[in-house]
mmCIF file of C-alpha atoms in Angstrom:
data_model
loop_
_atom_site.group_PDB
_atom_site.id
_atom_site.type_symbol
_atom_site.label_atom_id
_atom_site.label_comp_id
_atom_site.label_asym_id
_atom_site.label_seq_id
_atom_site.Cartn_x
_atom_site.Cartn_y
_atom_site.Cartn_z
ATOM 1 C CA UNK A 1 0.011 -0.006 -0.003
ATOM 2 C CA UNK A 2 2.861 2.395 0.826
ATOM 3 C CA UNK A 3 4.415 1.650 -2.581
ATOM 4 C CA UNK A 4 1.134 2.556 -4.222
ATOM 5 C CA UNK A 5 1.061 5.792 -2.270
ATOM 6 C CA UNK A 6 4.542 6.772 -3.378
ATOM 7 C CA UNK A 7 3.726 6.047 -7.001
ATOM 8 C CA UNK A 8 0.539 8.092 -6.689
ATOM 9 C CA UNK A 9 2.502 11.038 -5.253
ATOM 10 C CA UNK A 10 4.994 10.944 -8.151
ATOM 11 C CA UNK A 11 2.122 10.782 -10.659
ATOM 12 C CA UNK A 12 0.445 13.745 -8.947
ATOM 13 C CA UNK A 13 3.661 15.779 -9.293
ATOM 14 C CA UNK A 14 3.755 14.999 -13.012
ATOM 15 C CA UNK A 15 0.105 16.141 -13.395
ATOM 16 C CA UNK A 16 0.871 19.372 -11.484
ATOM 17 C CA UNK A 17 3.804 20.071 -13.785
ATOM 18 C CA UNK A 18 1.696 19.388 -16.898
ATOM 19 C CA UNK A 19 -1.092 21.714 -15.663
ATOM 20 C CA UNK A 20 1.430 24.459 -14.894
ATOM 21 C CA UNK A 21 2.867 24.208 -18.404
ATOM 22 C CA UNK A 22 -0.463 24.044 -20.233
ATOM 23 C CA UNK A 23 -2.653 26.329 -18.096
ATOM 24 C CA UNK A 24 -0.142 28.536 -16.313
ATOM 25 C CA UNK A 25 -0.600 29.648 -12.720
ATOM 26 C CA UNK A 26 1.321 28.752 -9.605
ATOM 27 C CA UNK A 27 3.022 25.353 -9.655
ATOM 28 C CA UNK A 28 2.691 25.070 -5.872
ATOM 29 C CA UNK A 29 -1.083 25.520 -6.063
ATOM 30 C CA UNK A 30 -1.396 22.943 -8.801
ATOM 31 C CA UNK A 31 0.803 20.562 -6.747
ATOM 32 C CA UNK A 32 -1.337 20.978 -3.594
ATOM 33 C CA UNK A 33 -4.579 20.405 -5.498
ATOM 34 C CA UNK A 34 -3.099 17.421 -7.336
ATOM 35 C CA UNK A 35 -1.555 15.832 -4.227
ATOM 36 C CA UNK A 36 -4.671 16.401 -2.108
ATOM 37 C CA UNK A 37 -7.022 14.886 -4.689
ATOM 38 C CA UNK A 38 -4.676 12.024 -5.531
ATOM 39 C CA UNK A 39 -3.738 11.165 -1.946
ATOM 40 C CA UNK A 40 -7.338 11.098 -0.685
ATOM 41 C CA UNK A 41 -8.487 9.083 -3.673
ATOM 42 C CA UNK A 42 -5.590 6.652 -3.036
ATOM 43 C CA UNK A 43 -6.472 6.298 0.652
ATOM 44 C CA UNK A 44 -10.134 5.656 -0.104
ATOM 45 C CA UNK A 45 -9.559 3.156 -2.894
ATOM 46 C CA UNK A 46 -6.458 1.343 -1.538
ATOM 47 C CA UNK A 47 -7.857 1.159 1.984
ATOM 48 C CA UNK A 48 -11.269 0.159 0.781
ATOM 49 C CA UNK A 49 -9.986 -2.654 -1.438
ATOM 50 C CA UNK A 50 -8.150 -4.227 1.498
ATOM 51 C CA UNK A 51 -11.335 -4.120 3.600
ATOM 52 C CA UNK A 52 -13.645 -5.415 0.830
ATOM 53 C CA UNK A 53 -11.304 -7.993 -0.749
ATOM 54 C CA UNK A 54 -11.304 -10.244 2.329
ATOM 55 C CA UNK A 55 -9.272 -13.343 1.529
ATOM 56 C CA UNK A 56 -9.400 -12.875 -2.232
ATOM 57 C CA UNK A 57 -5.881 -13.600 -3.478
ATOM 58 C CA UNK A 58 -5.730 -10.607 -5.875
ATOM 59 C CA UNK A 59 -6.861 -8.210 -3.062
ATOM 60 C CA UNK A 60 -9.474 -6.517 -5.198
ATOM 61 C CA UNK A 61 -13.245 -6.601 -4.575
ATOM 62 C CA UNK A 62 -15.207 -8.989 -6.726
ATOM 63 C CA UNK A 63 -18.000 -7.986 -9.063
ATOM 64 C CA UNK A 64 -19.399 -4.445 -9.181
ATOM 65 C CA UNK A 65 -17.939 -3.511 -5.811
ATOM 66 C CA UNK A 66 -14.628 -2.618 -7.456
ATOM 67 C CA UNK A 67 -16.326 -0.049 -9.723
ATOM 68 C CA UNK A 68 -18.343 1.333 -6.814
ATOM 69 C CA UNK A 69 -15.128 1.733 -4.793
ATOM 70 C CA UNK A 70 -13.421 3.609 -7.603
ATOM 71 C CA UNK A 71 -16.423 5.914 -8.016
ATOM 72 C CA UNK A 72 -16.498 6.671 -4.306
ATOM 73 C CA UNK A 73 -12.731 7.254 -4.248
ATOM 74 C CA UNK A 74 -12.926 9.662 -7.192
ATOM 75 C CA UNK A 75 -15.861 11.621 -5.724
ATOM 76 C CA UNK A 76 -14.413 11.915 -2.216
ATOM 77 C CA UNK A 77 -10.948 12.703 -3.503
ATOM 78 C CA UNK A 78 -12.224 15.376 -5.876
ATOM 79 C CA UNK A 79 -14.429 17.130 -3.293
ATOM 80 C CA UNK A 80 -12.144 16.933 -0.262
ATOM 81 C CA UNK A 81 -8.994 17.524 -2.313
ATOM 82 C CA UNK A 82 -10.438 20.695 -3.739
ATOM 83 C CA UNK A 83 -11.408 21.861 -0.254
ATOM 84 C CA UNK A 84 -7.807 21.347 0.872
ATOM 85 C CA UNK A 85 -6.507 23.138 -2.224
ATOM 86 C CA UNK A 86 -8.889 26.070 -1.704
ATOM 87 C CA UNK A 87 -7.726 26.395 1.894
ATOM 88 C CA UNK A 88 -4.101 26.351 0.792
ATOM 89 C CA UNK A 89 -4.494 28.911 -1.987
ATOM 90 C CA UNK A 90 -6.901 31.147 -0.085
ATOM 91 C CA UNK A 91 -9.651 30.668 -2.656
ATOM 92 C CA UNK A 92 -13.332 30.603 -1.600
ATOM 93 C CA UNK A 93 -14.581 27.207 -0.465
ATOM 94 C CA UNK A 94 -15.651 24.983 -3.390
ATOM 95 C CA UNK A 95 -14.325 27.609 -5.745
ATOM 96 C CA UNK A 96 -14.118 25.034 -8.526
ATOM 97 C CA UNK A 97 -17.929 25.249 -8.861
ATOM 98 C CA UNK A 98 -17.501 28.818 -10.128
ATOM 99 C CA UNK A 99 -15.098 27.702 -12.888
ATOM 100 C CA UNK A 100 -16.106 28.161 -16.438
ATOM 101 C CA UNK A 101 -17.798 25.054 -17.818
ATOM 102 C CA UNK A 102 -14.707 23.884 -19.690
ATOM 103 C CA UNK A 103 -12.440 24.368 -16.610
ATOM 104 C CA UNK A 104 -14.719 22.320 -14.393
ATOM 105 C CA UNK A 105 -15.003 19.662 -17.050
ATOM 106 C CA UNK A 106 -11.220 19.600 -17.431
ATOM 107 C CA UNK A 107 -10.667 19.176 -13.695
ATOM 108 C CA UNK A 108 -13.248 16.355 -13.530
ATOM 109 C CA UNK A 109 -11.863 14.577 -16.579
ATOM 110 C CA UNK A 110 -8.290 14.779 -15.294
ATOM 111 C CA UNK A 111 -9.314 13.439 -11.871
ATOM 112 C CA UNK A 112 -11.390 10.576 -13.286
ATOM 113 C CA UNK A 113 -8.846 9.630 -15.942
ATOM 114 C CA UNK A 114 -5.866 9.728 -13.591
ATOM 115 C CA UNK A 115 -7.628 7.748 -10.849
ATOM 116 C CA UNK A 116 -8.947 5.065 -13.182
ATOM 117 C CA UNK A 117 -5.561 4.842 -14.883
ATOM 118 C CA UNK A 118 -3.743 4.384 -11.554
ATOM 119 C CA UNK A 119 -6.307 1.844 -10.331
ATOM 120 C CA UNK A 120 -5.893 -0.191 -13.503
ATOM 121 C CA UNK A 121 -2.116 0.033 -13.198
ATOM 122 C CA UNK A 122 -2.160 -1.183 -9.588
ATOM 123 C CA UNK A 123 -4.687 -3.879 -10.378
ATOM 124 C CA UNK A 124 -2.550 -5.152 -13.268
ATOM 125 C CA UNK A 125 0.526 -5.269 -11.056
ATOM 126 C CA UNK A 126 -1.371 -7.175 -8.386
ATOM 127 C CA UNK A 127 -2.802 -9.627 -10.858
ATOM 128 C CA UNK A 128 0.602 -10.203 -12.498
ATOM 129 C CA UNK A 129 2.137 -10.874 -9.086
ATOM 130 C CA UNK A 130 -0.685 -13.290 -8.289
ATOM 131 C CA UNK A 131 -0.272 -15.121 -11.593
ATOM 132 C CA UNK A 132 3.479 -15.418 -11.150
ATOM 133 C CA UNK A 133 2.854 -16.828 -7.675
ATOM 134 C CA UNK A 134 0.427 -19.370 -9.103
ATOM 135 C CA UNK A 135 2.891 -20.391 -11.811
ATOM 136 C CA UNK A 136 5.617 -20.857 -9.191
ATOM 137 C CA UNK A 137 3.253 -22.857 -6.982
ATOM 138 C CA UNK A 138 2.296 -25.140 -9.867
ATOM 139 C CA UNK A 139 5.947 -25.585 -10.794
ATOM 140 C CA UNK A 140 6.738 -26.506 -7.217
ATOM 141 C CA UNK A 141 3.804 -28.901 -7.031
ATOM 142 C CA UNK A 142 4.936 -30.567 -10.279
ATOM 143 C CA UNK A 143 8.464 -30.969 -8.873
ATOM 144 C CA UNK A 144 7.067 -32.488 -5.662
ATOM 145 C CA UNK A 145 4.894 -34.897 -7.611
ATOM 146 C CA UNK A 146 7.886 -35.921 -9.744
ATOM 147 C CA UNK A 147 9.956 -36.588 -6.630
ATOM 148 C CA UNK A 148 7.180 -38.702 -5.133
ATOM 149 C CA UNK A 149 6.982 -40.693 -8.312
ATOM 150 C CA UNK A 150 10.746 -41.283 -8.357
ATOM 151 C CA UNK A 151 10.680 -42.402 -4.755
ATOM 152 C CA UNK A 152 7.853 -44.830 -5.332
ATOM 153 C CA UNK A 153 9.863 -46.288 -8.229
ATOM 154 C CA UNK A 154 13.087 -46.596 -6.272
ATOM 155 C CA UNK A 155 11.682 -48.348 -3.225
ATOM 156 C CA UNK A 156 10.119 -51.327 -5.079
ATOM 157 C CA UNK A 157 13.308 -51.598 -7.139
ATOM 158 C CA UNK A 158 15.405 -52.130 -4.003
ATOM 159 C CA UNK A 159 12.782 -54.407 -2.473
ATOM 160 C CA UNK A 160 12.530 -56.703 -5.495
ATOM 161 C CA UNK A 161 16.320 -57.133 -5.583
ATOM 162 C CA UNK A 162 16.405 -57.925 -1.867
ATOM 163 C CA UNK A 163 13.591 -60.464 -2.156
ATOM 164 C CA UNK A 164 15.347 -62.157 -5.047
ATOM 165 C CA UNK A 165 18.504 -62.521 -2.936
ATOM 166 C CA UNK A 166 16.403 -63.716 0.021
ATOM 167 C CA UNK A 167 14.860 -66.445 -2.106
ATOM 168 C CA UNK A 168 18.266 -67.793 -2.970
ATOM 169 C CA UNK A 169 19.441 -67.766 0.670
ATOM 170 C CA UNK A 170 16.322 -69.618 1.864
ATOM 171 C CA UNK A 171 17.406 -72.701 -0.114
ATOM 172 C CA UNK A 172 21.157 -72.629 0.594
ATOM 173 C CA UNK A 173 21.463 -70.992 4.024
ATOM 174 C CA UNK A 174 18.195 -70.775 6.004
ATOM 175 C CA UNK A 175 19.744 -69.171 9.175
ATOM 176 C CA UNK A 176 21.239 -66.326 7.120
ATOM 177 C CA UNK A 177 17.934 -65.995 5.304
ATOM 178 C CA UNK A 178 16.149 -65.535 8.657
ATOM 179 C CA UNK A 179 18.715 -62.909 9.719
ATOM 180 C CA UNK A 180 18.297 -61.125 6.416
ATOM 181 C CA UNK A 181 14.508 -61.198 6.768
ATOM 182 C CA UNK A 182 14.810 -59.627 10.218
ATOM 183 C CA UNK A 183 16.997 -56.838 8.835
ATOM 184 C CA UNK A 184 14.536 -56.342 6.002
ATOM 185 C CA UNK A 185 11.665 -56.116 8.434
ATOM 186 C CA UNK A 186 13.558 -53.472 10.473
ATOM 187 C CA UNK A 187 14.445 -51.521 7.308
ATOM 188 C CA UNK A 188 10.876 -51.484 6.012
ATOM 189 C CA UNK A 189 9.457 -50.486 9.395
ATOM 190 C CA UNK A 190 11.744 -47.456 9.512
ATOM 191 C CA UNK A 191 10.963 -46.565 5.895
ATOM 192 C CA UNK A 192 7.194 -46.854 6.167
ATOM 193 C CA UNK A 193 6.966 -45.099 9.526
ATOM 194 C CA UNK A 194 9.014 -42.145 8.331
ATOM 195 C CA UNK A 195 7.473 -39.072 6.841
ATOM 196 C CA UNK A 196 7.037 -38.750 3.131
ATOM 197 C CA UNK A 197 8.717 -35.343 3.044
ATOM 198 C CA UNK A 198 10.574 -34.178 0.009
ATOM 199 C CA UNK A 199 13.732 -33.763 2.076
ATOM 200 C CA UNK A 200 15.202 -35.067 5.286
ATOM 201 C CA UNK A 201 18.471 -34.524 7.165
ATOM 202 C CA UNK A 202 21.611 -36.066 5.697
ATOM 203 C CA UNK A 203 22.042 -37.964 8.956
ATOM 204 C CA UNK A 204 18.757 -39.755 8.286
ATOM 205 C CA UNK A 205 20.007 -40.660 4.802
ATOM 206 C CA UNK A 206 23.201 -42.139 6.292
ATOM 207 C CA UNK A 207 21.184 -44.028 8.972
ATOM 208 C CA UNK A 208 18.962 -45.510 6.293
ATOM 209 C CA UNK A 209 22.071 -46.401 4.282
ATOM 210 C CA UNK A 210 23.588 -48.131 7.331
ATOM 211 C CA UNK A 211 20.469 -50.311 7.644
ATOM 212 C CA UNK A 212 20.606 -51.207 3.982
ATOM 213 C CA UNK A 213 24.317 -52.115 4.154
ATOM 214 C CA UNK A 214 23.689 -54.268 7.196
ATOM 215 C CA UNK A 215 20.978 -55.975 5.224
ATOM 216 C CA UNK A 216 23.449 -56.633 2.405
ATOM 217 C CA UNK A 217 26.072 -57.802 4.898
ATOM 218 C CA UNK A 218 23.824 -60.679 5.914
ATOM 219 C CA UNK A 219 23.822 -61.898 2.344
ATOM 220 C CA UNK A 220 27.491 -61.205 1.449
ATOM 221 C CA UNK A 221 29.063 -61.937 4.796
ATOM 222 C CA UNK A 222 32.755 -61.032 5.146
ATOM 223 C CA UNK A 223 32.951 -60.109 1.437
ATOM 224 C CA UNK A 224 31.336 -56.718 2.213
ATOM 225 C CA UNK A 225 33.017 -54.004 4.257
ATOM 226 C CA UNK A 226 31.806 -50.458 4.444
ATOM 227 C CA UNK A 227 32.647 -47.054 5.981
ATOM 228 C CA UNK A 228 30.219 -44.161 6.447
ATOM 229 C CA UNK A 229 31.872 -40.784 7.021
ATOM 230 C CA UNK A 230 29.522 -37.909 7.833
ATOM 231 C CA UNK A 231 30.938 -34.754 9.516
ATOM 232 C CA UNK A 232 28.942 -33.429 12.415
ATOM 233 C CA UNK A 233 28.501 -30.029 10.752
ATOM 234 C CA UNK A 234 26.617 -31.633 7.832
ATOM 235 C CA UNK A 235 24.280 -33.887 9.745
ATOM 236 C CA UNK A 236 21.291 -31.530 9.520
ATOM 237 C CA UNK A 237 21.747 -30.621 5.822
ATOM 238 C CA UNK A 238 18.445 -31.388 3.980
ATOM 239 C CA UNK A 239 18.705 -33.803 1.038
ATOM 240 C CA UNK A 240 16.143 -35.728 -1.007
ATOM 241 C CA UNK A 241 15.318 -39.161 0.451
ATOM 242 C CA UNK A 242 16.734 -42.267 -1.204
ATOM 243 C CA UNK A 243 19.488 -40.297 -2.881
ATOM 244 C CA UNK A 244 22.445 -42.476 -1.889
ATOM 245 C CA UNK A 245 21.002 -45.965 -1.705
ATOM 246 C CA UNK A 246 20.859 -46.500 -5.488
ATOM 247 C CA UNK A 247 24.563 -45.588 -5.729
ATOM 248 C CA UNK A 248 25.508 -48.073 -2.985
ATOM 249 C CA UNK A 249 23.269 -50.720 -4.579
ATOM 250 C CA UNK A 250 25.025 -50.102 -7.883
ATOM 251 C CA UNK A 251 28.469 -50.504 -6.195
ATOM 252 C CA UNK A 252 27.436 -53.825 -4.692
ATOM 253 C CA UNK A 253 25.732 -55.254 -7.760
ATOM 254 C CA UNK A 254 28.218 -54.170 -10.424
ATOM 255 C CA UNK A 255 31.382 -53.665 -8.376
ATOM 256 C CA UNK A 256 31.708 -56.038 -5.442
ATOM 257 C CA UNK A 257 29.499 -58.996 -6.317
ATOM 258 C CA UNK A 258 31.436 -59.874 -9.513
ATOM 259 C CA UNK A 259 34.634 -59.841 -7.452
ATOM 260 C CA UNK A 260 35.297 -63.107 -5.671
ATOM 261 C CA UNK A 261 36.815 -61.586 -2.544
ATOM 262 C CA UNK A 262 34.316 -58.697 -2.429
ATOM 263 C CA UNK A 263 35.612 -55.380 -1.264
ATOM 264 C CA UNK A 264 35.052 -52.071 0.521
ATOM 265 C CA UNK A 265 32.375 -49.384 0.061
ATOM 266 C CA UNK A 266 33.048 -45.908 1.422
ATOM 267 C CA UNK A 267 30.426 -43.147 1.567
ATOM 268 C CA UNK A 268 31.911 -39.788 2.505
ATOM 269 C CA UNK A 269 30.375 -36.291 2.674
ATOM 270 C CA UNK A 270 32.205 -33.053 2.835
ATOM 271 C CA UNK A 271 31.759 -29.356 2.050
ATOM 272 C CA UNK A 272 33.387 -27.614 -0.888
ATOM 273 C CA UNK A 273 32.756 -23.827 -0.655
ATOM 274 C CA UNK A 274 28.946 -23.476 -0.956
ATOM 275 C CA UNK A 275 28.402 -27.009 -2.266
ATOM 276 C CA UNK A 276 27.804 -30.376 -0.626
ATOM 277 C CA UNK A 277 29.917 -33.166 -2.061
ATOM 278 C CA UNK A 278 29.054 -36.825 -1.469
ATOM 279 C CA UNK A 279 31.319 -39.625 -2.725
ATOM 280 C CA UNK A 280 30.354 -43.254 -2.966
ATOM 281 C CA UNK A 281 33.405 -45.298 -3.851
ATOM 282 C CA UNK A 282 34.058 -49.027 -4.002
ATOM 283 C CA UNK A 283 37.012 -51.354 -4.575
ATOM 284 C CA UNK A 284 35.108 -53.536 -7.010
ATOM 285 C CA UNK A 285 35.917 -54.630 -10.558
ATOM 286 C CA UNK A 286 35.799 -51.062 -11.892
ATOM 287 C CA UNK A 287 34.282 -49.451 -14.924
ATOM 288 C CA UNK A 288 36.479 -51.332 -17.410
ATOM 289 C CA UNK A 289 35.018 -54.651 -16.312
ATOM 290 C CA UNK A 290 31.437 -53.377 -16.118
ATOM 291 C CA UNK A 291 28.831 -54.169 -18.794
ATOM 292 C CA UNK A 292 28.381 -51.641 -21.638
ATOM 293 C CA UNK A 293 25.219 -50.314 -20.037
ATOM 294 C CA UNK A 294 26.961 -49.379 -16.820
ATOM 295 C CA UNK A 295 26.240 -45.882 -15.625
ATOM 296 C CA UNK A 296 22.899 -45.657 -17.343
ATOM 297 C CA UNK A 297 20.966 -48.225 -15.227
ATOM 298 C CA UNK A 298 17.698 -47.618 -13.437
ATOM 299 C CA UNK A 299 19.153 -46.530 -10.088
ATOM 300 C CA UNK A 300 21.752 -44.143 -11.518
ATOM 301 C CA UNK A 301 19.228 -42.691 -13.920
ATOM 302 C CA UNK A 302 16.832 -41.994 -11.063
ATOM 303 C CA UNK A 303 19.554 -40.288 -9.024
ATOM 304 C CA UNK A 304 20.388 -37.995 -11.927
ATOM 305 C CA UNK A 305 16.699 -37.213 -12.390
ATOM 306 C CA UNK A 306 16.178 -36.435 -8.708
ATOM 307 C CA UNK A 307 19.170 -34.089 -8.723
ATOM 308 C CA UNK A 308 17.872 -32.317 -11.832
ATOM 309 C CA UNK A 309 14.376 -31.986 -10.363
ATOM 310 C CA UNK A 310 15.497 -30.533 -7.058
ATOM 311 C CA UNK A 311 18.603 -28.553 -7.976
ATOM 312 C CA UNK A 312 18.404 -28.059 -11.764
ATOM 313 C CA UNK A 313 21.757 -27.524 -13.467
ATOM 314 C CA UNK A 314 23.451 -27.066 -10.105
ATOM 315 C CA UNK A 315 22.920 -30.727 -9.219
ATOM 316 C CA UNK A 316 25.585 -32.972 -10.765
ATOM 317 C CA UNK A 317 26.555 -36.630 -10.647
ATOM 318 C CA UNK A 318 29.861 -37.921 -12.031
ATOM 319 C CA UNK A 319 30.810 -41.564 -12.355
ATOM 320 C CA UNK A 320 34.541 -42.253 -12.718
ATOM 321 C CA UNK A 321 37.200 -44.867 -12.069
ATOM 322 C CA UNK A 322 38.612 -44.697 -8.539
ATOM 323 C CA UNK A 323 42.408 -44.067 -8.251
ATOM 324 C CA UNK A 324 43.000 -47.406 -6.467
ATOM 325 C CA UNK A 325 40.639 -49.415 -8.630
ATOM 326 C CA UNK A 326 36.895 -49.717 -8.460
ATOM 327 C CA UNK A 327 34.389 -46.930 -9.122
ATOM 328 C CA UNK A 328 33.626 -43.599 -7.542
ATOM 329 C CA UNK A 329 30.272 -41.792 -7.923
ATOM 330 C CA UNK A 330 30.372 -38.102 -6.888
ATOM 331 C CA UNK A 331 27.331 -35.979 -6.194
ATOM 332 C CA UNK A 332 27.515 -32.170 -6.067
ATOM 333 C CA UNK A 333 24.688 -29.802 -5.278
ATOM 334 C CA UNK A 334 24.340 -26.423 -3.495
ATOM 335 C CA UNK A 335 24.045 -26.194 0.251
ATOM 336 C CA UNK A 336 20.988 -24.328 1.538
ATOM 337 C CA UNK A 337 21.560 -20.656 2.182
#
């Protein structure tokens, strides 16, 4: 409302200057008349619209009430503003009624035109702001729906792989199958009881990852070793759920399982300037021994898509050979301000 008042004052100064140039007379008198009429009209219309609009998002009265409000604002502004101008200039009260017909008509036309023009300008600004807000809301809702879809695709993918492994263990090692089923039950209880938020703390992502790796340890035994390194300062950093598990699953399936002696998986997070960097590295067979489709599988594709949905071009994933053999997946995305 204050911004509208300042714009109205500037517009009134322009009208006063134009009247001084075209009709002559004292610029100060024209300025007082113009500011008085404009300010009172602004107070009536801008204050009235806030009272009448209620919870309407555009903050403008619906139906004919908007036109009625403008008419009242113009009338009150013209009458009271002229009274103030007459008092300032020392003219008789309501002196404008003694104007020649064309002068009175000119004053009325200027007042009506200027007020309606300013009202339309402010209404257009408000409507544009409202529409931009709606577009941003729909874009955010679309991103949220996309993330939900990705999450519902990732969870069954992990579950199906685990059940397939469990089926094999039931026939060859029932005790380990029971232990694996217990881990799976614990993992699913934590997953299903958690909130379905679009983000959770990085510590929750690491805790979930620890449960998953313990689940895999039951199946792989001493062939699987892992290290999770999360600095205390980054524990509360919000990240999308299920961001790291597909990378670890990829390391196990394509890196460690083809290797007879298994190997080590290391998940490490650190800060690089204003970015969060998460590395998932393994000592598996490496990219050279991986199938031709490596790097474009379901899990990795979903991670890339989640990063793009949440962070746009600022979210990056790079898959490269680790210096000591194996594979390293690196995620980079901006830290929250």
